[in-house]
Coordinates of C-alpha atoms in Angstrom, one line a residue:
Chain A
X277 CA 14.3 -60.3 11.0
X278 CA 15.8 -58.1 8.3
X279 CA 13.5 -56.8 5.6
X280 CA 13.8 -58.0 1.9
X281 CA 14.3 -55.9 -1.1
X282 CA 10.8 -56.5 -2.0
X283 CA 9.5 -55.0 1.1
X284 CA 11.6 -51.9 0.6
X285 CA 10.2 -51.4 -2.8
X286 CA 6.8 -52.0 -1.7
X287 CA 7.3 -49.4 1.0
X288 CA 8.2 -46.8 -1.7
X289 CA 5.0 -47.5 -3.6
X290 CA 2.8 -47.5 -0.5
X291 CA 4.1 -44.2 0.5
X292 CA 3.3 -42.6 -2.8
X293 CA -0.2 -44.1 -2.8
X294 CA -0.8 -42.7 0.8
X295 CA 0.1 -39.2 -0.4
X296 CA -2.1 -39.6 -3.5
X297 CA -5.0 -40.8 -1.4
X298 CA -4.5 -38.1 1.3
X299 CA -4.0 -40.6 4.1
X300 CA -1.6 -38.1 5.9
X301 CA -1.9 -39.3 9.5
X302 CA -0.8 -42.7 8.3
X303 CA 2.0 -41.0 6.2
X304 CA 3.3 -39.1 9.3
X305 CA 3.4 -42.4 11.2
X306 CA 5.9 -43.7 8.8
X307 CA 8.5 -41.0 10.0
X308 CA 11.2 -41.2 12.7
X309 CA 10.7 -38.3 15.1
X310 CA 14.1 -36.6 14.1
X311 CA 13.5 -37.0 10.3
X312 CA 13.7 -34.2 7.8
X313 CA 11.9 -33.7 4.4
X314 CA 14.3 -31.9 2.2
X315 CA 13.5 -30.3 -1.3
X316 CA 16.6 -28.5 -2.4
X317 CA 16.2 -25.1 -4.4
X318 CA 19.5 -25.7 -6.3
X319 CA 20.6 -28.5 -8.6
X320 CA 22.9 -30.9 -6.8
X321 CA 22.6 -28.6 -3.6
X322 CA 24.6 -30.2 -0.8
X323 CA 23.7 -27.8 2.2
X324 CA 20.2 -27.7 3.5
X325 CA 21.1 -25.0 6.3
X326 CA 23.0 -21.9 4.9
X327 CA 21.4 -21.5 1.6
X328 CA 17.7 -21.5 0.7
X329 CA 15.7 -24.7 0.1
X330 CA 12.3 -25.1 -1.1
X331 CA 11.6 -27.3 2.0
X332 CA 13.6 -28.5 4.9
X333 CA 10.9 -29.6 7.4
X334 CA 11.2 -31.3 10.8
X335 CA 8.3 -33.3 12.1
X336 CA 6.7 -30.2 13.7
X337 CA 6.5 -28.5 10.4
X338 CA 5.2 -31.7 8.7
X339 CA 2.5 -32.0 11.2
X340 CA 1.6 -28.4 10.9
X341 CA 1.5 -28.8 7.0
X342 CA -0.8 -31.8 7.4
X343 CA -3.0 -30.3 10.1
X344 CA -3.4 -27.1 8.2
X345 CA -4.8 -29.0 5.1
X346 CA -7.8 -29.7 7.3
X347 CA -8.4 -26.3 8.8
X348 CA -11.7 -24.4 8.3
X349 CA -9.7 -21.3 7.4
X350 CA -7.1 -22.7 5.1
X351 CA -8.0 -20.5 2.2
X352 CA -5.5 -21.8 -0.5
X353 CA -7.1 -25.2 0.0
X354 CA -10.7 -24.0 -0.7
X355 CA -11.1 -26.1 -3.0
X356 CA -8.5 -28.6 -2.1
X357 CA -5.7 -29.7 -4.4
X358 CA -5.2 -33.3 -5.3
X359 CA -2.0 -35.0 -6.4
X360 CA -1.0 -38.1 -8.4
X361 CA 2.5 -39.9 -8.5
X362 CA 3.6 -42.0 -11.2
X363 CA 6.8 -43.9 -9.9
X364 CA 9.5 -45.9 -11.4
X365 CA 10.8 -48.9 -9.7
X366 CA 13.1 -47.8 -7.0
X367 CA 16.8 -48.3 -7.2
X368 CA 18.1 -49.7 -3.8
X369 CA 21.4 -47.9 -3.5
X370 CA 22.2 -49.3 -0.1
X371 CA 20.8 -52.2 1.9
X372 CA 22.3 -52.7 5.3
X373 CA 20.7 -53.6 8.5
X374 CA 20.8 -50.2 10.0
X375 CA 20.3 -48.0 6.9
X376 CA 18.6 -48.5 3.6
X377 CA 18.8 -45.8 0.7
X378 CA 16.5 -45.9 -2.2
X379 CA 16.5 -43.7 -5.4
X380 CA 13.1 -43.3 -7.1
X381 CA 12.2 -41.3 -10.4
X382 CA 8.8 -40.0 -10.4
X383 CA 6.3 -37.8 -12.4
X384 CA 4.3 -35.7 -9.9
X385 CA 1.1 -34.0 -10.9
X386 CA -0.9 -31.7 -8.8
X387 CA -4.2 -30.1 -9.5
X388 CA -6.6 -27.6 -8.2
X389 CA -9.5 -25.7 -9.9
X390 CA -8.6 -25.5 -13.5
X391 CA -4.8 -25.6 -13.1
X392 CA -2.6 -28.7 -13.2
X393 CA 1.2 -28.9 -13.3
X394 CA 3.7 -31.8 -13.7
X395 CA 7.0 -32.0 -11.9
X396 CA 9.8 -34.6 -12.9
X397 CA 11.6 -35.5 -9.7
X398 CA 13.9 -37.9 -8.0
X399 CA 13.1 -39.0 -4.4
X400 CA 15.9 -40.2 -2.2
X401 CA 14.7 -42.1 0.8
X402 CA 16.8 -42.9 3.8
X403 CA 15.1 -45.7 5.6
X404 CA 15.5 -47.5 9.0
X405 CA 14.1 -50.7 10.3
X406 CA 12.5 -50.1 13.8
X407 CA 10.9 -53.1 15.5
X408 CA 10.6 -55.0 12.2
X409 CA 9.0 -52.1 10.4
X410 CA 10.4 -49.8 7.7
X411 CA 10.5 -46.2 8.7
X412 CA 11.5 -42.9 6.9
X413 CA 14.6 -41.4 8.5
X414 CA 15.0 -38.6 5.9
X415 CA 13.6 -37.9 2.6
X416 CA 15.1 -35.8 -0.3
X417 CA 13.2 -34.7 -3.2
X418 CA 15.0 -33.0 -6.1
X419 CA 12.7 -31.4 -8.7
X420 CA 14.3 -31.5 -12.2
X421 CA 13.7 -27.9 -12.7
X422 CA 13.9 -26.8 -9.1
X423 CA 15.4 -23.4 -10.1
X424 CA 12.4 -22.5 -12.3
X425 CA 9.8 -20.1 -11.0
X426 CA 6.7 -21.9 -9.7
X427 CA 3.1 -20.9 -8.5
X428 CA 1.8 -22.7 -5.4
X429 CA 3.0 -26.2 -4.9
X430 CA 0.7 -27.1 -2.0
X431 CA 0.9 -30.8 -1.6
X432 CA 4.0 -33.1 -1.0
X433 CA 5.4 -35.0 -3.7
Chain B
X35 CA -2.6 6.7 -24.7
X36 CA -3.8 8.3 -21.3
X37 CA -2.7 11.7 -20.5
X38 CA -0.9 12.7 -17.2
X39 CA -4.0 14.2 -15.9
X40 CA -6.0 10.9 -16.6
X41 CA -3.1 9.0 -14.8
X42 CA -3.3 11.4 -11.9
X43 CA -7.0 10.9 -11.6
X44 CA -6.5 7.1 -10.8
X45 CA -5.5 8.0 -7.4
X46 CA -7.8 10.2 -5.3
X47 CA -6.3 9.8 -1.8
X48 CA -8.8 7.4 -0.2
X49 CA -9.3 5.4 -3.3
X50 CA -7.3 4.1 -6.3
X51 CA -8.8 2.9 -9.5
X52 CA -8.7 -0.7 -10.5
X53 CA -6.9 0.1 -13.9
X54 CA -3.7 0.5 -12.0
X55 CA -3.8 -3.3 -11.5
X56 CA -5.7 -4.6 -14.4
X57 CA -5.1 -2.3 -17.4
X58 CA -2.6 -3.4 -20.0
X59 CA -2.2 0.2 -21.2
X60 CA -1.4 1.4 -17.6
X61 CA 1.0 -1.3 -17.3
X62 CA 2.7 -0.2 -20.7
X63 CA 3.0 3.3 -19.3
X64 CA 4.5 2.0 -16.0
X65 CA 7.2 0.3 -18.0
X66 CA 7.9 3.4 -20.1
X67 CA 7.8 6.0 -17.3
X68 CA 7.6 4.7 -13.8
X69 CA 10.4 2.0 -14.2
X70 CA 12.5 4.6 -16.1
X71 CA 12.3 7.5 -13.8
X72 CA 12.7 5.7 -10.5
X73 CA 15.8 4.2 -9.0
X74 CA 15.2 0.4 -9.3
X75 CA 17.2 -2.4 -7.6
X76 CA 19.5 -4.4 -9.9
X77 CA 21.6 -6.7 -7.9
X78 CA 24.1 -7.1 -5.0
X79 CA 27.8 -6.3 -5.7
X80 CA 28.7 -9.8 -4.1
X81 CA 26.9 -11.3 -7.2
X82 CA 29.7 -9.9 -9.4
X83 CA 32.8 -9.9 -7.2
X84 CA 35.5 -10.4 -9.8
X85 CA 36.2 -8.5 -13.1
X86 CA 34.2 -10.0 -15.8
X87 CA 31.6 -11.4 -13.5
X88 CA 28.1 -10.6 -14.7
X89 CA 24.4 -11.3 -13.5
X90 CA 21.3 -10.9 -15.8
X91 CA 18.1 -9.4 -14.6
X92 CA 15.6 -6.9 -15.6
X93 CA 14.5 -3.4 -14.6
X94 CA 10.9 -3.2 -15.2
X95 CA 10.5 -5.1 -18.7
X96 CA 14.1 -4.2 -19.7
X97 CA 16.7 -6.9 -19.8
X98 CA 19.9 -5.7 -18.2
X99 CA 23.4 -7.1 -17.3
X100 CA 25.1 -6.1 -14.2
X101 CA 28.8 -6.5 -14.9
X102 CA 32.2 -5.9 -13.0
X103 CA 34.3 -4.0 -15.5
X104 CA 38.2 -4.2 -15.7
X105 CA 38.3 -0.8 -13.6
X106 CA 36.6 -2.8 -10.7
X107 CA 33.4 -0.7 -11.0
X108 CA 29.9 -2.1 -11.7
X109 CA 28.2 -1.3 -14.9
X110 CA 24.6 -1.9 -15.8
X111 CA 24.2 -2.5 -19.6
X112 CA 20.9 -3.1 -21.7
X113 CA 21.1 -6.8 -22.6
X114 CA 21.1 -6.4 -26.3
X115 CA 23.6 -6.6 -29.1
X116 CA 23.6 -3.2 -30.9
X117 CA 23.8 -5.0 -34.2
X118 CA 20.7 -7.3 -34.5
X119 CA 19.3 -7.2 -30.9
X120 CA 20.4 -10.6 -29.8
X121 CA 20.8 -10.9 -26.0
X122 CA 24.3 -10.9 -25.1
X123 CA 24.0 -13.2 -22.1
X124 CA 21.1 -15.5 -21.3
X125 CA 22.4 -17.5 -18.4
X126 CA 21.7 -15.9 -14.9
X127 CA 25.2 -15.4 -14.2
X128 CA 28.7 -16.1 -15.3
X129 CA 32.2 -14.7 -16.1
X130 CA 32.9 -13.2 -19.5
X131 CA 36.4 -12.6 -19.1
X132 CA 37.7 -9.2 -20.6
X133 CA 34.9 -8.8 -23.1
X134 CA 31.4 -9.8 -24.2
X135 CA 31.1 -11.5 -27.6
X136 CA 27.8 -11.8 -29.2
X137 CA 27.2 -15.5 -30.3
X138 CA 25.5 -14.3 -33.6
X139 CA 28.0 -12.4 -35.6
X140 CA 31.0 -12.1 -33.0
X141 CA 30.6 -8.3 -32.4
X142 CA 32.6 -7.8 -29.2
X143 CA 32.3 -5.2 -26.4
X144 CA 34.4 -4.2 -23.5
X145 CA 32.6 -4.9 -20.1
X146 CA 31.8 -1.2 -19.9
X147 CA 29.7 -1.8 -23.1
X148 CA 32.1 -0.1 -25.5
X149 CA 32.5 -1.6 -29.0
X150 CA 35.7 -3.6 -29.2
X151 CA 35.7 -5.3 -32.6
X152 CA 33.6 -6.4 -35.5
X153 CA 34.7 -9.1 -37.9
X154 CA 35.2 -8.0 -41.5
X155 CA 35.1 -4.4 -40.3
X156 CA 36.0 -3.2 -43.8
X157 CA 32.5 -4.0 -44.8
X158 CA 31.4 -0.9 -42.9
X159 CA 34.0 1.5 -44.6
X160 CA 32.3 4.5 -46.1
X161 CA 28.9 3.5 -44.9
X162 CA 28.6 6.1 -42.1
X163 CA 28.7 3.4 -39.6
X164 CA 30.9 5.3 -37.1
X165 CA 28.0 7.8 -36.7
X166 CA 25.4 5.2 -36.1
X167 CA 24.0 4.3 -32.6
X168 CA 25.4 0.7 -33.1
X169 CA 28.9 2.1 -33.1
X170 CA 28.6 3.1 -29.6
X171 CA 28.4 -0.5 -28.4
X172 CA 26.0 -1.9 -25.8
X173 CA 24.0 0.9 -24.2
X174 CA 24.5 1.6 -20.5
X175 CA 21.4 2.5 -18.4
X176 CA 20.9 6.3 -17.4
X177 CA 22.7 6.2 -14.0
X178 CA 23.9 3.5 -11.6
X179 CA 24.7 3.8 -7.9
X180 CA 26.3 1.1 -5.6
X181 CA 25.1 1.9 -2.1
X182 CA 26.8 -0.2 0.4
X183 CA 26.8 -3.2 -1.9
X184 CA 23.3 -2.7 -3.3
X185 CA 23.2 -1.7 -6.9
X186 CA 20.5 0.5 -8.2
X187 CA 19.9 1.9 -11.5
X188 CA 17.9 4.7 -13.2
X189 CA 17.2 3.9 -16.8
X190 CA 16.5 7.5 -17.8
X191 CA 19.6 9.5 -18.4
X192 CA 18.1 12.6 -16.6
X193 CA 16.0 12.6 -13.4
X194 CA 16.0 12.6 -9.7
X195 CA 19.3 11.9 -8.0
X196 CA 19.9 8.9 -5.8
X197 CA 20.1 10.7 -2.4
X198 CA 17.2 12.8 -3.3
X199 CA 15.1 9.8 -4.2
X200 CA 15.8 7.6 -1.2
X201 CA 16.6 10.1 1.4
X202 CA 16.2 8.9 5.0
X203 CA 15.0 5.5 3.8
X204 CA 18.6 4.4 3.3
X205 CA 18.9 3.9 7.0
X206 CA 17.2 0.6 6.6
X207 CA 19.9 -0.7 4.3
X208 CA 22.4 0.9 6.6
X209 CA 21.0 -1.1 9.6
X210 CA 21.0 -4.3 7.6
X211 CA 24.5 -3.9 6.6
X212 CA 25.7 -2.5 10.0
X213 CA 24.6 -6.0 11.5
X214 CA 27.7 -7.5 9.8
X215 CA 30.8 -7.1 12.2
X216 CA 32.7 -6.3 9.2
X217 CA 30.0 -4.0 7.6
X218 CA 29.5 -6.1 4.7
X219 CA 27.0 -8.5 3.2
X220 CA 27.4 -11.4 0.8
X221 CA 24.8 -13.1 -1.3
X222 CA 24.0 -16.5 0.0
X223 CA 22.9 -18.9 -2.9
X224 CA 20.2 -18.5 -5.5
X225 CA 16.9 -16.8 -4.8
X226 CA 13.6 -18.4 -4.3
X227 CA 11.5 -17.7 -7.5
X228 CA 7.8 -17.5 -7.0
X229 CA 5.4 -16.7 -9.8
X230 CA 2.1 -14.8 -9.1
X231 CA -0.8 -14.3 -11.5
X232 CA -1.4 -10.7 -10.1
X233 CA -0.2 -7.2 -10.6
X234 CA 3.2 -6.4 -8.9
X235 CA 1.8 -3.5 -6.8
X236 CA -0.4 -5.9 -4.9
X237 CA 2.7 -7.7 -3.6
X238 CA 4.4 -4.4 -2.7
X239 CA 1.3 -3.1 -0.7
X240 CA 1.1 -6.3 1.1
X241 CA 4.6 -5.8 2.6
X242 CA 3.2 -3.1 4.9
X243 CA -0.3 -4.6 5.2
X244 CA -0.4 -5.2 8.9
X245 CA -4.1 -6.2 9.0
X246 CA -3.9 -9.4 7.0
X247 CA -1.4 -11.7 8.8
X248 CA -3.8 -12.8 11.6
X249 CA -6.4 -13.4 9.2
X250 CA -4.9 -14.8 5.9
X251 CA -2.2 -16.7 7.9
X252 CA -4.5 -18.2 10.6
X253 CA -4.2 -21.6 9.0
X254 CA -0.4 -21.7 9.3
X255 CA 0.5 -19.4 12.2
X256 CA -2.7 -20.3 14.3
X257 CA -2.4 -23.8 13.7
X258 CA 1.3 -23.8 14.6
X259 CA 0.4 -22.3 17.9
X260 CA -2.4 -24.8 18.6
X261 CA -0.1 -27.8 17.9
X262 CA 2.6 -26.3 20.2
X263 CA 0.1 -26.0 22.9
X264 CA -1.1 -29.6 22.4
X265 CA 2.5 -30.6 22.9
X266 CA 2.6 -28.9 26.2
X267 CA 4.4 -25.7 25.2
X268 CA 7.8 -27.4 24.9
X269 CA 10.9 -25.2 25.2
X270 CA 13.0 -24.5 23.5
X271 CA 10.2 -23.6 21.0
X272 CA 10.3 -25.3 17.6
X273 CA 11.9 -23.3 15.0
X274 CA 8.6 -22.7 13.3
X275 CA 7.1 -21.1 16.3
X276 CA 9.8 -18.6 16.4
X277 CA 9.4 -17.8 12.7
X278 CA 5.7 -18.4 12.0
X279 CA 3.7 -18.0 15.2
X280 CA 4.3 -14.2 15.6
X281 CA 2.1 -13.7 12.5
X282 CA -0.7 -14.5 14.9
X283 CA 0.0 -11.4 17.1
X284 CA -3.2 -9.4 17.8
X285 CA -4.2 -6.2 16.1
X286 CA -2.8 -4.3 19.1
X287 CA 0.7 -5.5 18.5
X288 CA 0.7 -4.3 15.0
X289 CA -0.9 -0.9 15.9
X290 CA 1.8 -0.3 18.4
X291 CA 4.5 -1.5 16.0
X292 CA 4.3 1.7 14.0
X293 CA 4.6 2.6 10.4
X294 CA 7.2 5.2 9.1
X295 CA 6.9 6.7 5.6
X296 CA 9.4 8.6 3.6
X297 CA 8.9 10.8 0.6
X298 CA 9.0 9.2 -2.9
X299 CA 7.0 6.1 -1.8
X300 CA 9.5 4.5 0.7
X301 CA 8.4 3.3 4.1
X302 CA 8.6 0.6 6.7
X303 CA 6.7 -1.3 9.3
X304 CA 8.1 -2.1 12.8
X305 CA 9.2 1.4 14.1
X306 CA 9.1 0.5 17.8
X307 CA 9.2 -3.4 17.7
X308 CA 8.2 -6.0 15.3
X309 CA 7.6 -9.8 14.7
X310 CA 11.4 -10.1 14.4
X311 CA 12.1 -8.7 17.9
X312 CA 12.0 -11.9 19.9
X313 CA 14.3 -14.1 18.0
X314 CA 16.7 -16.0 20.3
X315 CA 20.2 -14.5 20.8
X316 CA 23.0 -16.3 18.7
X317 CA 26.0 -17.0 21.0
X318 CA 29.0 -15.0 20.2
X319 CA 27.3 -12.6 17.9
X320 CA 26.7 -9.6 20.1
X321 CA 30.2 -9.9 21.3
X322 CA 31.8 -9.7 17.9
X323 CA 29.4 -6.6 17.1
X324 CA 30.8 -5.0 20.3
X325 CA 34.4 -5.5 19.2
X326 CA 33.6 -3.6 15.9
X327 CA 31.3 -0.9 17.1
X328 CA 31.5 -0.8 21.0
X329 CA 28.7 -1.8 23.2
X330 CA 26.4 1.2 22.9
X331 CA 26.4 1.3 19.2
X332 CA 26.2 -2.4 18.8
X333 CA 22.9 -2.3 21.0
X334 CA 21.6 0.5 18.9
X335 CA 22.0 -1.6 15.8
X336 CA 20.3 -4.6 17.2
X337 CA 17.6 -2.6 18.8
X338 CA 16.2 -1.6 15.5
X339 CA 13.8 -4.4 14.6
X340 CA 12.4 -2.9 11.4
X341 CA 10.1 -5.4 9.8
X342 CA 9.4 -4.7 6.2
X343 CA 11.1 -1.7 4.3
X344 CA 9.7 -1.0 0.9
X345 CA 12.0 0.9 -1.6
X346 CA 9.7 2.2 -4.1
X347 CA 8.9 0.9 -6.7
X348 CA 9.5 -2.7 -6.3
X349 CA 11.7 -4.2 -3.5
X350 CA 11.5 -5.0 0.1
X351 CA 14.2 -5.7 2.6
X352 CA 14.1 -7.0 6.1
X353 CA 17.0 -5.8 7.9
X354 CA 17.0 -8.1 11.0
X355 CA 17.0 -11.1 8.8
X356 CA 19.0 -9.9 5.8
X357 CA 16.5 -10.7 3.2
X358 CA 15.4 -8.8 -0.1
X359 CA 12.4 -9.6 -2.1
X360 CA 12.3 -8.2 -5.8
X361 CA 8.8 -8.0 -7.2
X362 CA 9.5 -8.2 -10.9
X363 CA 6.6 -7.1 -13.2
X364 CA 6.1 -9.5 -16.2
X365 CA 2.7 -8.2 -17.2
X366 CA -0.4 -6.4 -15.7
X367 CA -1.4 -9.6 -14.0
X368 CA 1.9 -11.6 -13.8
X369 CA 4.8 -10.8 -11.2
X370 CA 7.9 -13.0 -10.5
X371 CA 9.0 -12.6 -7.0
X372 CA 12.7 -13.4 -6.3
X373 CA 13.7 -13.6 -2.6
X374 CA 17.3 -13.4 -1.8
X375 CA 19.2 -13.9 1.4
X376 CA 22.6 -12.4 2.4
X377 CA 25.3 -13.5 4.9
X378 CA 26.4 -11.1 7.5
X379 CA 30.2 -11.4 6.8
X380 CA 32.0 -12.1 10.2
X381 CA 28.9 -13.2 12.0
X382 CA 28.2 -16.8 13.2
X383 CA 26.6 -19.2 10.6
X384 CA 23.5 -19.6 13.1
X385 CA 22.3 -16.3 11.9
X386 CA 22.3 -17.3 8.2
X387 CA 20.7 -20.6 9.0
X388 CA 17.8 -18.7 10.5
X389 CA 17.7 -16.4 7.5
X390 CA 17.5 -19.4 5.1
X391 CA 14.9 -20.9 7.4
X392 CA 12.7 -17.8 7.3
X393 CA 13.0 -17.6 3.6
X394 CA 11.9 -21.1 2.9
X395 CA 9.3 -21.1 5.6
X396 CA 7.6 -17.9 4.5
X397 CA 8.5 -17.1 0.8
X398 CA 8.8 -20.3 -1.1
X399 CA 6.3 -21.7 -3.6
X400 CA 6.2 -24.6 -1.3
X401 CA 5.6 -22.3 1.8
X402 CA 2.3 -22.7 3.8
X403 CA 2.4 -18.9 4.5
X404 CA 3.1 -18.1 1.0
X405 CA 0.1 -20.2 -0.3
X406 CA -2.5 -18.1 1.4
X407 CA -0.8 -14.8 0.3
X408 CA -0.8 -15.8 -3.2
X409 CA -4.4 -17.1 -2.9
X410 CA -5.4 -13.5 -1.7
X411 CA -3.6 -11.7 -4.6
X412 CA -4.9 -13.9 -7.4
X413 CA -8.5 -13.7 -6.0
X414 CA -8.1 -9.9 -5.9
X415 CA -6.8 -9.8 -9.4
X416 CA -9.9 -11.9 -10.6
X417 CA -12.2 -10.0 -8.3
X418 CA -11.2 -6.7 -9.8
X419 CA -12.5 -7.6 -13.0
X420 CA -16.0 -7.3 -11.5
X421 CA -17.8 -4.2 -12.8
X422 CA -19.8 -3.9 -9.5
X423 CA -17.2 -1.4 -8.3
X424 CA -14.3 0.1 -10.0
X425 CA -12.3 1.5 -7.0
X426 CA -10.1 -0.1 -4.3
X427 CA -10.2 1.4 -0.9
X428 CA -7.0 2.5 0.9
X429 CA -8.5 4.8 3.5
X430 CA -7.6 3.2 6.7
X431 CA -6.6 5.8 9.2
X432 CA -6.5 8.6 6.6
X433 CA -7.5 11.9 8.1
X434 CA -8.0 14.5 5.6
X435 CA -5.5 15.5 2.9
X436 CA -2.1 14.1 3.5
X437 CA 1.3 15.4 2.6
X438 CA 3.8 12.8 1.7
X439 CA 6.9 15.1 1.3
X440 CA 7.8 14.7 5.0
X441 CA 8.8 11.9 7.0
X442 CA 6.0 10.6 9.3
X443 CA 5.6 7.9 11.9
X444 CA 2.0 6.7 12.5
X445 CA -0.1 3.7 14.0
X446 CA 1.1 0.6 12.6
X447 CA -2.2 -0.4 11.0
X448 CA -2.5 2.8 8.9
X449 CA -2.7 2.3 5.1
X450 CA -0.7 5.5 4.7
X451 CA 2.3 3.8 3.2
X452 CA 0.1 2.3 0.4
X453 CA -1.2 5.9 -0.2
X454 CA 2.4 7.1 -0.1
X455 CA 3.2 4.6 -2.8
X456 CA 0.5 5.7 -5.0
X457 CA 1.5 9.5 -4.4
X458 CA 5.0 8.4 -5.7
X459 CA 3.5 6.5 -8.4
X460 CA 1.6 9.3 -9.9
X461 CA 4.6 11.6 -9.5
X462 CA 7.1 9.2 -11.4
X463 CA 4.6 8.1 -13.9
X464 CA 3.8 11.6 -15.2
X465 CA 7.0 13.5 -14.7
X466 CA 8.1 12.6 -18.2
X467 CA 4.7 12.7 -19.8
X468 CA 4.4 15.4 -22.4
X469 CA 1.2 17.1 -21.0
X470 CA 2.5 17.0 -17.4

């Protein structure tokens, strides 16, 4: 049974909530095994491979990132960071049986100790429906000021 | 202000005083003396390939423009209008055509800085303007040298020559450029820009600190190894295993890797092997190198696996992966790190893909490796404010008084290169001080 537009929009909201609540194992299970999380460095970057990106991570790297957050010697996460997404209703740019693409504006806040920063960003999700469930095939996050100099960005928008 | 002898006293050999990292006054003196007397990296020639192309950056705290003049040469000019001080260019790069034009009062300058025209010029008649500093146009820096595509400048008009300053250390740039079958590098995209709330020298020292990876990076490199094992050691290894896992190599690996120091504060880790030694071969690359150099020379080029080469004062290059990191001082406790990557012209794209991957996995503000490094620097910057102790220890494998005016190769876990940097730091801080 094909999914509805409402289910797609709920999926995007649910994913943001998982990240905010640190439910990373659940979050990882949303991904298809060959998916990539891409955060370009340059405005309107088209190539993830031959120029630098902030992130272009396969499932191994995403698992490593999640696993590391819980490590006993993860010094930059003592104390832990927290994050908070405020998202605008997603646009559904494509809605086909084998491919769904959404475009979502967000304000992302991350905090640790006395520091807090805000990123304005756009998330583009490529979704697929597998056995009736929506899964993330790829996710691209464009930070509005991606070319600015940042300190640590430790969690995932 | 501190005198030359007071500056000299900040480095004793086994110890360095915390003021070199925390004191605003010492920082001001670094900007006035150290960054004026040394040869500082500006940019790569491929950032300004065509006439009129420019690139803005800074040398120490001095805003400068690297620009390709109409004669094809690269000039480095202070980024300041000689009239009221307005910055001439504020975008990071662009093309200005045949001349710069100040946006405030339309004074214009040739791309070598010479004054070209001023509107209503007759207003300066009989004012003695032609004898003023302003009439000369935009001020060039003291000296510029383009070495195999890498542009360095010395702000001071007089001082040590380029070859004397770098000496044998240029072999690391040579090796990086020789890895191109055409002997040429090209910049590949914009740099990562990573802000650190710590002194710039902490970052430079960390480049040859071989006793921290297996400790500070256990959470990333160690966890990567564990996950891979849990997966049943799949081959080919995931890219993260090739790039990040070598950080977990044991002390013995780093001891045997070796450290070489050159006079004037330059040095490198990875004399005999390094964490870059075991990267998988890229099909077709060796063959194309052989076509250019012959097999023996091609092998010799690839057998160099130098890890990090520090060019004092403030850059590091990685020859085997064509990366350059620029540690730009913004204050005693603030440093901007820009990490650039380069394409080996004529080599397969997979090499550049690996380089780009290394850059984002290790040196991005989003990197799980970078996170722990920054954490250590910032904790050190805060910890140094403690009055419980005023000195920082750099004594590891120091046996008696050391001479730094000869090249030396030592055990890879020595802190000699850090001491070498402070030896050069004292030298170039005090050489232009009046009581020196």
